[in-house]
C-alpha cells in the first residue's frame, strides 16, 4: 500500500503512483506538485510533472475510491487514468508527408480513432485518406489536370492517371476495400480493415519508391 500526502486533504492510501507520462509516454517517476482537488467524495485529482527534460509536461492523475467510505477521504484509492492522454501517431515517410499533408492528417485521425476503439468509423477515415493520397499523387504527376483529377471518382483517377503498375494494383484494391467500409453490405467478406491498412501501406511504399526513383534519375541524369 502506498500513501500520498495532500496538504489539507491529509494522507490517502493508493494502489499505485503514475509511472508513465501520458504526454511523452516515457516511463518516469512523476513529480507530485502541490495542486490537487477532491472533485467528489470518492474522487481525487493530483497534478504531476513529467521529469523528462524534453517533456516537463504537467498532467493529472485521477484516483477513485471504488468502494467509498462515507465522510472520509481516508481509504483505498485506485489510479483510474492520467490525462491528457496523447495518442500515438503513425509513422508516415517524409516523401509522402510532403506530397499529401491532408493524407497524413486524415490517416493519423483514423489511426487514433482505431486506437480508441472506434472500429465502425476508422475504416471510412482510411478510405478518405486513401483518396487524398492517390489524388495528390495523380496531381503531382499530372499538374495540368488538377481540376479534372479533383472532380473525378477515385477509381477513375487510378485508372486514368496512374501508370506505375504497383501503385495501380494496390490502390485499386485499397479502393475496393475502402468502399466496403462505407456500404451496408461487404463485397469482400474475407477481408477487413487490417487488409485495407496493408494495401494503403503498400501504396505509400510504392509512391515513396516512385518519387525517390524520379528524384534520383532526374538529379543524376548524366555521368
Ligand atoms: Zn513526459
Short mmCIF file of C-alpha atoms and ligand atoms in Angstrom, two decimals:
data_model
loop_
_atom_site.label_atom_id
_atom_site.label_comp_id
_atom_site.label_asym_id
_atom_site.label_seq_id
_atom_site.Cartn_x
_atom_site.Cartn_y
_atom_site.Cartn_z
CA UNK A 1 0.00 0.00 0.00
CA UNK A 2 1.31 3.44 -0.98
CA UNK A 3 0.43 6.76 0.53
CA UNK A 4 0.16 10.26 -0.94
CA UNK A 5 0.16 13.36 1.23
CA UNK A 6 -2.25 16.06 0.07
CA UNK A 7 -1.94 19.14 2.29
CA UNK A 8 -5.42 19.92 3.70
CA UNK A 9 -6.89 16.65 2.46
CA UNK A 10 -4.46 14.68 4.57
CA UNK A 11 -2.92 11.41 3.52
CA UNK A 12 -4.62 8.94 1.24
CA UNK A 13 -3.82 5.33 0.53
CA UNK A 14 -3.42 4.49 -3.15
CA UNK A 15 -2.84 1.35 -5.16
CA UNK A 16 -0.11 2.84 -7.37
CA UNK A 17 1.66 6.01 -8.46
CA UNK A 18 1.76 7.27 -12.07
CA UNK A 19 4.73 5.51 -13.66
CA UNK A 20 4.32 6.74 -17.24
CA UNK A 21 3.95 10.25 -18.60
CA UNK A 22 0.72 10.33 -20.67
CA UNK A 23 2.17 13.07 -22.90
CA UNK A 24 5.62 11.75 -23.93
CA UNK A 25 4.94 8.12 -22.93
CA UNK A 26 8.27 7.86 -21.04
CA UNK A 27 8.46 5.55 -18.06
CA UNK A 28 9.00 8.03 -15.23
CA UNK A 29 8.76 8.61 -11.51
CA UNK A 30 6.42 11.56 -11.86
CA UNK A 31 6.96 14.59 -9.62
CA UNK A 32 3.96 15.35 -7.45
CA UNK A 33 3.02 19.04 -7.35
CA UNK A 34 1.09 20.75 -4.58
CA UNK A 35 -2.01 21.02 -6.78
CA UNK A 36 -4.82 18.62 -6.12
CA UNK A 37 -8.56 18.58 -5.92
CA UNK A 38 -11.21 16.44 -4.34
CA UNK A 39 -13.79 16.63 -7.10
CA UNK A 40 -16.27 14.27 -5.43
CA UNK A 41 -16.26 12.35 -2.19
CA UNK A 42 -14.78 9.34 -3.96
CA UNK A 43 -12.52 11.11 -6.48
CA UNK A 44 -9.20 12.89 -6.09
CA UNK A 45 -7.18 14.52 -8.86
CA UNK A 46 -3.50 15.21 -8.38
CA UNK A 47 -1.27 17.26 -10.69
CA UNK A 48 2.11 15.77 -11.55
CA UNK A 49 5.03 16.90 -13.66
CA UNK A 50 6.98 14.69 -16.02
CA UNK A 51 10.70 14.75 -15.05
CA UNK A 52 11.79 14.02 -18.64
CA UNK A 53 13.79 17.14 -19.59
CA UNK A 54 12.46 17.08 -23.14
CA UNK A 55 8.88 16.98 -21.90
CA UNK A 56 8.31 18.50 -18.44
CA UNK A 57 4.55 18.38 -19.09
CA UNK A 58 2.04 18.70 -16.33
CA UNK A 59 -0.61 16.03 -16.17
CA UNK A 60 -3.37 14.95 -13.85
CA UNK A 61 -3.69 11.58 -12.17
CA UNK A 62 -7.28 10.72 -11.36
CA UNK A 63 -7.88 8.44 -8.39
CA UNK A 64 -11.19 6.95 -7.38
CA UNK A 65 -12.26 5.17 -4.27
CA UNK A 66 -14.15 2.31 -5.79
CA UNK A 67 -15.98 1.49 -2.58
CA UNK A 68 -16.32 4.90 -0.93
CA UNK A 69 -16.38 5.24 2.80
CA UNK A 70 -18.89 7.94 3.84
CA UNK A 71 -17.49 11.23 5.15
CA UNK A 72 -13.83 10.36 4.93
CA UNK A 73 -11.06 10.79 2.40
CA UNK A 74 -9.01 8.09 4.01
CA UNK A 75 -9.39 4.74 2.36
CA UNK A 76 -8.17 2.89 -0.65
CA UNK A 77 -7.88 4.90 -3.87
CA UNK A 78 -7.28 3.37 -7.27
CA UNK A 79 -5.41 5.14 -10.06
CA UNK A 80 -8.02 5.31 -12.85
CA UNK A 81 -6.21 7.30 -15.53
CA UNK A 82 -3.77 10.08 -16.33
CA UNK A 83 -4.80 12.94 -18.62
CA UNK A 84 -4.20 14.39 -21.17
CA UNK A 85 -3.67 11.06 -22.83
CA UNK A 86 -1.84 11.95 -26.02
CA UNK A 87 -2.41 9.38 -28.69
CA UNK A 88 0.40 7.81 -30.68
CA UNK A 89 0.91 9.00 -34.23
CA UNK A 90 1.59 6.63 -37.11
CA UNK A 91 4.94 6.88 -38.89
CA UNK A 92 4.48 8.31 -42.37
CA UNK A 93 7.51 8.58 -44.64
CA UNK A 94 8.78 12.07 -45.41
CA UNK A 95 8.24 11.94 -49.18
CA UNK A 96 4.56 11.06 -48.78
CA UNK A 97 4.06 13.54 -45.93
CA UNK A 98 5.33 16.29 -48.24
CA UNK A 99 3.29 15.05 -51.18
CA UNK A 100 0.00 14.95 -49.27
CA UNK A 101 -0.26 16.71 -45.89
CA UNK A 102 -4.01 16.03 -45.89
CA UNK A 103 -3.43 12.29 -46.29
CA UNK A 104 -1.21 12.47 -43.18
CA UNK A 105 -3.81 14.35 -41.21
CA UNK A 106 -6.73 12.11 -42.16
CA UNK A 107 -4.73 8.88 -41.81
CA UNK A 108 -3.50 9.97 -38.36
CA UNK A 109 -7.03 10.77 -37.18
CA UNK A 110 -8.27 7.41 -38.47
CA UNK A 111 -5.38 5.61 -36.77
CA UNK A 112 -6.15 7.36 -33.48
CA UNK A 113 -9.87 6.62 -33.81
CA UNK A 114 -8.94 2.97 -34.26
CA UNK A 115 -6.72 3.11 -31.17
CA UNK A 116 -9.68 4.49 -29.23
CA UNK A 117 -11.74 1.50 -30.31
CA UNK A 118 -13.90 3.36 -32.85
CA UNK A 119 -13.82 0.48 -35.28
CA UNK A 120 -17.02 1.44 -37.09
CA UNK A 121 -15.74 4.82 -38.26
CA UNK A 122 -11.97 4.46 -38.67
CA UNK A 123 -12.42 2.39 -41.85
CA UNK A 124 -14.23 5.19 -43.67
CA UNK A 125 -11.47 7.52 -42.45
CA UNK A 126 -8.83 5.29 -44.01
CA UNK A 127 -10.85 5.31 -47.24
CA UNK A 128 -10.88 9.12 -47.23
CA UNK A 129 -7.13 9.21 -46.52
CA UNK A 130 -6.54 6.90 -49.50
CA UNK A 131 -8.45 9.26 -51.79
CA UNK A 132 -6.29 12.23 -50.78
CA UNK A 133 -3.09 10.22 -51.16
CA UNK A 134 -3.97 8.97 -54.64
CA UNK A 135 -5.40 12.26 -55.93
CA UNK A 136 -2.44 14.27 -54.61
CA UNK A 137 -0.10 11.76 -56.26
CA UNK A 138 -2.02 12.00 -59.56
CA UNK A 139 -1.91 15.81 -59.39
CA UNK A 140 1.86 15.74 -58.76
CA UNK A 141 2.29 13.53 -61.84
CA UNK A 142 -0.20 15.46 -63.99
CA UNK A 143 -0.26 19.03 -62.64
CA UNK A 144 -2.15 20.45 -65.62
CA UNK A 145 -5.03 18.05 -64.92
CA UNK A 146 -5.52 19.16 -61.31
CA UNK A 147 -9.11 20.37 -61.64
CA UNK A 148 -10.20 17.23 -63.52
CA UNK A 149 -8.50 14.94 -61.02
CA UNK A 150 -10.13 16.63 -58.03
CA UNK A 151 -13.57 16.18 -59.59
CA UNK A 152 -13.21 12.56 -60.69
CA UNK A 153 -14.16 9.44 -58.75
CA UNK A 154 -11.21 7.73 -57.08
CA UNK A 155 -11.41 4.59 -59.26
CA UNK A 156 -11.40 6.74 -62.40
CA UNK A 157 -8.33 8.66 -61.20
CA UNK A 158 -6.48 5.40 -60.56
CA UNK A 159 -7.43 4.15 -63.99
CA UNK A 160 -6.71 7.31 -65.93
CA UNK A 161 -3.67 8.82 -64.23
CA UNK A 162 -1.58 6.09 -62.58
CA UNK A 163 0.95 4.34 -64.80
CA UNK A 164 3.07 2.60 -62.15
CA UNK A 165 1.58 -0.89 -62.06
CA UNK A 166 2.41 -1.49 -58.39
CA UNK A 167 0.65 1.69 -57.25
CA UNK A 168 -2.23 0.99 -59.63
CA UNK A 169 -2.83 -2.55 -58.42
CA UNK A 170 -2.56 -1.75 -54.73
CA UNK A 171 -4.64 1.44 -54.85
CA UNK A 172 -7.36 -0.28 -56.89
CA UNK A 173 -7.68 -2.99 -54.24
CA UNK A 174 -7.47 -0.49 -51.39
CA UNK A 175 -10.34 1.42 -53.01
CA UNK A 176 -12.42 -1.78 -53.25
CA UNK A 177 -11.93 -2.50 -49.55
CA UNK A 178 -12.40 1.18 -48.69
CA UNK A 179 -15.81 1.10 -50.34
CA UNK A 180 -16.72 -1.87 -48.16
CA UNK A 181 -16.13 0.35 -45.11
CA UNK A 182 -18.79 2.77 -46.37
CA UNK A 183 -21.50 0.39 -47.52
CA UNK A 184 -24.14 -1.74 -45.83
CA UNK A 185 -23.08 -4.98 -47.49
CA UNK A 186 -19.43 -6.02 -47.75
CA UNK A 187 -18.32 -7.34 -51.13
CA UNK A 188 -15.02 -8.66 -49.76
CA UNK A 189 -16.31 -10.59 -46.77
CA UNK A 190 -13.00 -12.38 -46.19
CA UNK A 191 -11.09 -9.09 -45.96
CA UNK A 192 -11.22 -6.43 -43.28
CA UNK A 193 -9.72 -3.16 -42.11
CA UNK A 194 -6.41 -4.88 -41.45
CA UNK A 195 -6.16 -5.70 -45.18
CA UNK A 196 -7.17 -2.14 -46.09
CA UNK A 197 -4.34 -0.77 -43.93
CA UNK A 198 -1.81 -3.13 -45.52
CA UNK A 199 -2.88 -2.02 -49.01
CA UNK A 200 -2.63 1.66 -48.05
CA UNK A 201 0.80 0.94 -46.58
CA UNK A 202 1.81 -0.66 -49.88
CA UNK A 203 0.52 2.39 -51.79
CA UNK A 204 2.62 4.62 -49.52
CA UNK A 205 5.71 2.46 -50.05
CA UNK A 206 5.32 2.28 -53.84
CA UNK A 207 4.64 6.02 -54.07
CA UNK A 208 7.73 6.71 -51.96
CA UNK A 209 9.73 4.37 -54.18
CA UNK A 210 8.41 6.09 -57.31
CA UNK A 211 9.14 9.60 -56.01
CA UNK A 212 12.67 8.72 -54.91
CA UNK A 213 13.40 6.98 -58.20
CA UNK A 214 12.20 10.00 -60.20
CA UNK A 215 14.18 12.34 -57.97
CA UNK A 216 17.47 10.45 -58.38
CA UNK A 217 17.12 9.75 -62.08
CA UNK A 218 16.49 13.43 -62.78
CA UNK A 219 19.24 14.74 -60.46
CA UNK A 220 21.78 12.19 -61.82
CA UNK A 221 20.81 12.19 -65.48
CA UNK A 222 24.39 12.21 -66.78
CA UNK A 223 27.69 10.66 -65.72
ZN1 LIG B 1 6.62 13.42 -20.41
#
